Short mmCIF file of C-alpha atoms in Angstrom, two decimals:
data_model
loop_
_atom_site.label_atom_id
_atom_site.label_comp_id
_atom_site.label_asym_id
_atom_site.label_seq_id
_atom_site.Cartn_x
_atom_site.Cartn_y
_atom_site.Cartn_z
CA MET M 16 -24.84 31.84 -15.03
CA SER M 17 -23.89 35.39 -12.79
CA ASP M 18 -27.42 34.81 -12.13
CA LEU M 19 -27.73 31.77 -10.54
CA GLU M 20 -24.69 32.69 -8.80
CA GLU M 21 -26.55 36.19 -7.82
CA LEU M 22 -29.53 33.96 -6.40
CA GLY M 23 -26.68 31.88 -4.72
CA PHE M 24 -27.35 28.26 -6.63
CA ILE M 25 -23.73 28.58 -7.38
CA GLU M 26 -20.69 29.47 -5.99
CA LYS M 27 -16.94 29.39 -6.39
CA THR M 28 -15.26 27.50 -3.54
CA HIS M 29 -11.88 28.76 -4.24
CA THR M 30 -10.76 32.15 -6.05
CA SER M 31 -9.01 29.96 -8.74
CA SER M 32 -12.16 27.26 -9.16
CA GLY M 33 -14.99 27.39 -11.09
CA ARG M 34 -18.34 27.65 -10.45
CA VAL M 35 -20.27 24.15 -8.61
CA PRO M 36 -23.30 23.92 -7.23
CA SER M 37 -23.87 25.66 -3.51
CA GLU M 38 -26.26 23.77 -0.81
CA LYS M 39 -28.96 25.95 -1.65
CA GLY M 40 -28.51 24.92 -5.32
CA TYR M 41 -28.58 20.87 -4.53
CA ARG M 42 -32.02 21.87 -2.28
CA TYR M 43 -33.69 23.31 -5.46
CA TYR M 44 -32.04 20.65 -7.76
CA VAL M 45 -33.55 17.39 -5.00
CA ASP M 46 -36.79 19.50 -4.96
CA HIS M 47 -37.36 20.45 -8.08
CA LEU M 48 -36.01 18.53 -10.47
CA VAL M 49 -35.02 15.16 -9.02
CA SER M 50 -37.66 12.69 -10.19
CA PRO M 51 -36.44 8.48 -9.88
CA GLN M 52 -34.10 6.65 -12.31
CA HIS M 53 -35.51 3.57 -14.16
CA LEU M 54 -32.76 0.87 -12.19
CA LYS M 55 -31.63 -1.90 -14.48
CA ALA M 56 -32.40 -4.72 -13.83
CA SER M 57 -28.85 -6.35 -12.45
CA ASP M 58 -29.16 -3.08 -9.85
CA VAL M 59 -32.71 -4.25 -8.74
CA SER M 60 -31.67 -7.85 -8.64
CA THR M 61 -28.16 -7.26 -7.13
CA VAL M 62 -30.85 -5.39 -3.99
CA ARG M 63 -32.94 -8.22 -3.92
CA SER M 64 -30.29 -10.84 -3.76
CA VAL M 65 -30.24 -9.50 0.11
CA PHE M 66 -33.83 -11.34 0.54
CA ALA M 67 -32.77 -15.00 -1.51
CA GLU M 68 -30.69 -16.09 1.07
CA ARG M 69 -34.14 -17.02 3.50
CA ILE M 70 -32.02 -14.77 6.22
CA VAL M 71 -34.25 -15.27 8.86
CA GLU M 72 -32.46 -12.60 11.16
CA LEU M 73 -32.49 -9.05 11.63
CA GLU M 74 -29.19 -8.19 12.03
CA GLN M 75 -28.30 -10.49 9.13
CA LEU M 76 -30.29 -8.69 6.72
CA VAL M 77 -28.97 -5.41 8.21
CA GLN M 78 -25.37 -6.00 7.92
CA LYS M 79 -26.04 -6.99 4.41
CA SER M 80 -27.66 -5.06 3.07
CA ALA M 81 -25.26 -1.99 4.58
CA GLN M 82 -22.44 -4.05 2.17
CA ILE M 83 -25.05 -4.17 -0.70
CA LEU M 84 -25.82 -0.57 -0.57
CA SER M 85 -22.07 0.85 -0.33
CA ASP M 86 -21.26 -1.34 -3.27
CA LEU M 87 -23.69 -0.08 -6.02
CA THR M 88 -23.15 3.38 -5.23
CA SER M 89 -19.39 3.01 -4.15
CA LEU M 90 -20.56 5.18 -1.12
CA THR M 91 -20.65 4.96 2.23
CA SER M 92 -23.71 2.99 4.14
CA ILE M 93 -25.13 2.96 7.70
CA VAL M 94 -27.65 0.81 8.42
CA LEU M 95 -29.88 1.15 11.78
CA GLY M 96 -30.97 -1.51 12.95
CA PRO M 97 -34.17 -1.74 15.06
CA LYS M 98 -34.34 -0.10 18.61
CA ALA M 99 -34.12 -3.00 21.85
CA VAL M 100 -37.48 -2.06 22.57
CA SER M 101 -39.24 -3.56 20.00
CA HIS M 102 -36.75 -7.02 20.55
CA LYS M 103 -38.28 -10.29 22.26
CA LEU M 104 -36.09 -12.42 24.53
CA LYS M 105 -35.40 -15.66 22.30
CA GLN M 106 -32.53 -17.81 23.94
CA LEU M 107 -30.35 -16.78 28.10
CA GLN M 108 -27.18 -19.08 28.45
CA ILE M 109 -25.60 -18.44 31.29
CA LEU M 110 -21.73 -20.17 31.48
CA PRO M 111 -19.83 -20.75 33.90
CA LEU M 112 -16.37 -19.32 34.08
CA THR M 113 -15.25 -19.97 37.51
CA ALA M 114 -16.30 -20.49 41.17
CA GLN M 115 -17.84 -17.31 41.58
CA SER M 116 -18.20 -15.51 37.90
CA ALA M 117 -20.45 -16.82 34.56
CA VAL M 118 -20.83 -15.20 31.40
CA ALA M 119 -24.47 -14.16 30.56
CA ILE M 120 -25.90 -14.50 26.75
CA ILE M 121 -28.56 -12.97 25.60
CA VAL M 122 -30.33 -13.55 21.82
CA THR M 123 -33.27 -12.35 20.99
CA ASP M 124 -35.59 -12.92 18.26
CA THR M 125 -33.60 -9.89 15.19
CA GLY M 126 -30.30 -11.99 16.28
CA HIS M 127 -29.30 -9.04 18.28
CA VAL M 128 -26.58 -10.95 20.72
CA GLU M 129 -25.10 -9.35 24.20
CA SER M 130 -23.12 -10.79 26.34
CA ARG M 131 -21.84 -9.72 29.65
CA THR M 132 -19.44 -11.08 32.66
CA ILE M 133 -21.38 -11.60 36.43
CA THR M 134 -20.70 -12.46 39.61
CA LEU M 135 -22.68 -15.57 40.72
CA PRO M 136 -23.48 -15.76 44.32
CA SER M 137 -21.17 -17.80 47.01
CA SER M 138 -24.22 -19.37 48.04
CA ILE M 139 -25.22 -21.35 44.29
CA GLN M 140 -23.78 -24.09 43.39
CA PRO M 141 -23.32 -25.22 38.99
CA SER M 142 -26.53 -27.69 39.59
CA ASP M 143 -28.42 -23.62 40.53
CA ILE M 144 -27.21 -22.47 37.83
CA GLU M 145 -29.03 -25.05 35.21
CA LYS M 146 -31.70 -24.83 37.04
CA MET M 147 -32.14 -20.81 37.31
CA VAL M 148 -31.69 -21.04 33.13
CA ASN M 149 -34.42 -23.46 33.10
CA ILE M 150 -36.52 -21.22 34.61
CA LEU M 151 -36.25 -18.20 33.10
CA ASN M 152 -36.06 -19.49 28.74
CA GLU M 153 -39.33 -21.15 30.42
CA LYS M 154 -40.72 -17.70 31.88
CA LEU M 155 -38.93 -15.24 29.74
CA ILE M 156 -38.78 -16.37 26.31
CA GLY M 157 -41.33 -14.35 23.80
CA VAL M 158 -41.22 -11.56 26.46
CA ARG M 159 -40.31 -7.62 24.70
CA ILE M 160 -37.30 -6.47 27.03
CA THR M 161 -39.04 -3.85 27.80
CA ASP M 162 -40.93 -6.18 29.80
CA LEU M 163 -38.36 -8.63 31.56
CA HIS M 164 -37.85 -6.60 34.82
CA ASP M 165 -41.76 -6.62 35.45
CA LYS M 166 -41.83 -9.89 34.32
CA MET M 167 -39.16 -11.45 36.45
CA TYR M 168 -40.35 -9.86 39.62
CA LYS M 169 -44.62 -11.04 39.02
CA GLU M 170 -43.50 -14.34 38.54
CA VAL M 171 -39.38 -15.55 38.30
CA ALA M 172 -38.90 -14.45 41.37
CA THR M 173 -40.63 -16.90 43.14
CA LEU M 174 -39.74 -19.77 41.30
CA LEU M 175 -35.81 -18.23 41.76
CA LYS M 176 -36.76 -18.23 45.99
CA SER M 177 -38.58 -22.12 46.19
CA HIS M 178 -34.91 -23.02 43.96
CA ILE M 179 -32.37 -20.89 44.66
CA GLN M 180 -30.98 -20.05 47.82
CA GLY M 181 -29.83 -16.33 48.18
CA TYR M 182 -31.89 -15.68 45.36
CA GLU M 183 -32.59 -12.00 46.47
CA GLN M 184 -29.44 -11.02 45.43
CA THR M 185 -29.46 -13.26 42.59
CA MET M 186 -32.68 -11.24 41.37
CA ASP M 187 -30.38 -8.30 41.12
CA ILE M 188 -27.21 -9.96 39.14
CA LEU M 189 -30.38 -11.21 36.43
CA ASN M 190 -31.77 -7.85 36.26
CA ASP M 191 -28.12 -5.71 35.52
CA ALA M 192 -27.59 -8.55 33.23
CA LEU M 193 -30.85 -8.65 31.49
CA LYS M 194 -30.61 -4.94 30.20
CA LEU M 195 -29.49 -4.77 27.06
CA ASN M 196 -28.51 -1.53 24.92
CA MET M 197 -31.88 0.43 23.74
CA ASN M 198 -30.20 1.92 20.51
CA GLY M 199 -30.20 0.04 17.68
CA LYS M 200 -27.21 -1.26 16.23
CA LEU M 201 -25.71 0.73 13.80
CA VAL M 202 -23.65 -1.29 10.83
CA VAL M 203 -22.04 0.82 8.49
CA GLY M 204 -20.21 -0.34 5.36
CA GLY M 205 -17.72 0.69 2.16
CA LYS M 206 -16.27 3.07 4.64
CA THR M 207 -12.94 3.38 2.66
CA ASN M 208 -15.32 4.53 -0.30
CA MET M 209 -14.95 7.94 1.53
CA PHE M 210 -11.42 7.93 -0.02
CA ALA M 211 -12.56 7.99 -3.52
CA GLN M 212 -14.54 11.47 -3.61
CA PRO M 213 -12.91 14.05 -4.43
CA GLU M 214 -14.58 15.99 -1.87
CA PHE M 215 -12.82 14.09 0.57
CA HIS M 216 -9.06 14.39 -0.11
CA ASP M 217 -8.52 16.35 3.00
CA LEU M 218 -7.57 14.54 5.34
CA ASN M 219 -9.58 16.62 8.52
CA LYS M 220 -12.14 15.43 6.56
CA ILE M 221 -11.73 12.56 6.33
CA ARG M 222 -10.56 12.29 9.74
CA GLY M 223 -14.05 14.32 11.05
CA LEU M 224 -16.29 12.12 9.13
CA PHE M 225 -14.73 8.90 10.60
CA ASN M 226 -14.85 10.31 14.04
CA ILE M 227 -19.04 11.19 13.99
CA ILE M 228 -19.73 7.32 12.66
CA GLU M 229 -16.90 5.89 15.97
CA HIS M 230 -19.06 8.06 18.31
CA GLU M 231 -21.96 6.74 17.65
CA GLN M 232 -24.02 8.69 19.13
CA GLN M 233 -24.42 11.43 17.06
CA PHE M 234 -25.43 9.44 13.93
CA TYR M 235 -28.56 7.84 16.59
CA LYS M 236 -30.04 11.68 16.09
CA LEU M 237 -29.72 11.76 12.36
CA LEU M 238 -30.54 8.67 11.80
CA SER M 239 -34.18 7.94 14.32
CA PRO M 240 -37.02 6.96 11.84
CA ASN M 241 -38.65 9.53 10.78
CA GLU M 242 -42.03 9.66 8.79
CA ALA M 243 -42.20 7.49 5.56
CA GLY M 244 -39.96 8.62 2.66
CA ILE M 245 -36.72 9.68 1.48
CA HIS M 246 -35.51 12.67 3.31
CA VAL M 247 -32.32 14.46 1.52
CA LYS M 248 -30.26 16.51 4.44
CA ILE M 249 -27.35 18.23 2.15
CA GLY M 250 -24.61 20.37 4.13
CA HIS M 251 -25.16 22.41 7.13
CA GLU M 252 -29.33 21.06 7.02
CA ASN M 253 -27.10 17.53 9.37
CA LYS M 254 -26.25 20.26 12.26
CA LEU M 255 -22.77 18.76 12.69
CA ASN M 256 -19.83 21.01 11.31
CA GLU M 257 -18.28 17.30 10.08
CA MET M 258 -20.55 16.72 7.30
CA VAL M 259 -20.52 20.76 5.64
CA GLY M 260 -20.33 19.76 2.18
CA CYS M 261 -21.85 16.39 2.59
CA SER M 262 -24.78 15.14 1.95
CA LEU M 263 -27.03 11.99 3.54
CA ILE M 264 -30.16 10.22 2.34
CA THR M 265 -31.98 8.80 4.68
CA ALA M 266 -34.88 6.32 3.72
CA SER M 267 -36.68 3.99 6.91
CA TYR M 268 -37.90 0.04 6.95
CA SER M 269 -41.22 -1.39 8.74
CA PHE M 270 -42.33 -3.99 10.32
CA GLY M 271 -46.53 -3.98 9.58
CA HIS M 272 -46.80 -0.30 10.41
CA GLU M 273 -44.18 1.01 12.83
CA GLN M 274 -41.15 2.07 11.97
CA LEU M 275 -37.82 -0.56 12.71
CA GLY M 276 -34.49 1.56 11.60
CA THR M 277 -33.16 3.53 8.91
CA ILE M 278 -30.85 3.06 5.79
CA ALA M 279 -28.56 5.64 3.80
CA ILE M 280 -25.93 6.48 2.20
CA LEU M 281 -23.68 9.24 3.49
CA GLY M 282 -21.89 11.02 0.79
CA PRO M 283 -20.35 14.03 -1.22
CA THR M 284 -22.98 16.73 -1.90
CA ARG M 285 -22.27 15.80 -5.93
CA MET M 286 -23.91 12.39 -6.21
CA GLU M 287 -26.74 11.23 -8.18
CA TYR M 288 -29.05 11.88 -6.24
CA ALA M 289 -32.03 10.04 -8.60
CA ARG M 290 -30.52 6.48 -8.70
CA VAL M 291 -29.31 6.71 -4.23
CA ILE M 292 -32.97 7.35 -4.01
CA SER M 293 -34.69 4.73 -6.21
CA LEU M 294 -31.91 2.44 -4.90
CA LEU M 295 -32.80 3.37 -0.98
CA THR M 296 -36.44 3.15 -1.62
CA LEU M 297 -36.62 -0.42 -3.51
CA LEU M 298 -34.49 -1.52 -0.54
CA SER M 299 -36.37 0.06 2.30
CA SER M 300 -40.01 -1.26 0.79
CA ASP M 301 -38.09 -4.64 0.18
CA MET M 302 -37.14 -4.77 3.67
CA SER M 303 -40.43 -3.93 4.89
CA GLN M 304 -42.50 -6.57 3.28
CA VAL M 305 -39.89 -9.05 3.82
CA LEU M 306 -39.64 -8.11 7.87
CA THR M 307 -43.54 -8.00 7.95
CA ASN M 308 -43.66 -11.26 6.35
CA LEU M 309 -41.17 -12.93 8.68
CA TYR M 310 -42.00 -11.39 11.95
CA LYS M 311 -45.91 -11.59 11.69
CA GLU M 312 -47.56 -13.47 14.57
#
């Protein structure tokens, strides 16, 4: 034991405490001693139940996957959906609220929905809105979100000019309405599972972890898809003070050869690495296969 402590593989966190693995010890364990665990048939069945419901929208798959993963591990799961750059427009609706305002609802092929209130030009009539929506859906459905701006000015502008009064102002409003949040949607499952972990009984620790989950921008950096495979970041490797004492295990999922998003488990450094890695491997592989079959042209 003293040799392991001298080498930095175990440490005493408090003067009166026993020795526990250090970050270096966990790193060695994950890199050299962990091997894939044979999952129980019930675990495999539970994971695959996500895909047995014939869900046809990616965001539903993401939400269901996060919940299943947190239930199986009793840890916190985070699933990052694909960036809007990979989305295509599925439907656009504009619903009048008042004479000069309306709500625009944008739906993508992955099931992503965004809505925002827009101001209508004073020259526009209710009948113009219906014409405008028909033109937009006819020309823009199936177009990648990142290509909407060009498509609007190359094909839609001429048609709107022929049918809508004050079309220039209308074009500016529509362009703003169609600017979606490019970050993928972050779905968290089992957030309250943190309270069951002895390492997280410190309220300041819990508050810090909840804070970085709520402020999603920090997690986007941690979860942005890496190269394929499983990645384990332990403690300080996550480069956030709040993540000291935590491990983040991630796996990417893909559509064909295009990586779309990330599935992750967040928990204390003391966790069942072999089982979590096996569950993530199974879920990411199955999700990639389902998405490839679902969205292939």
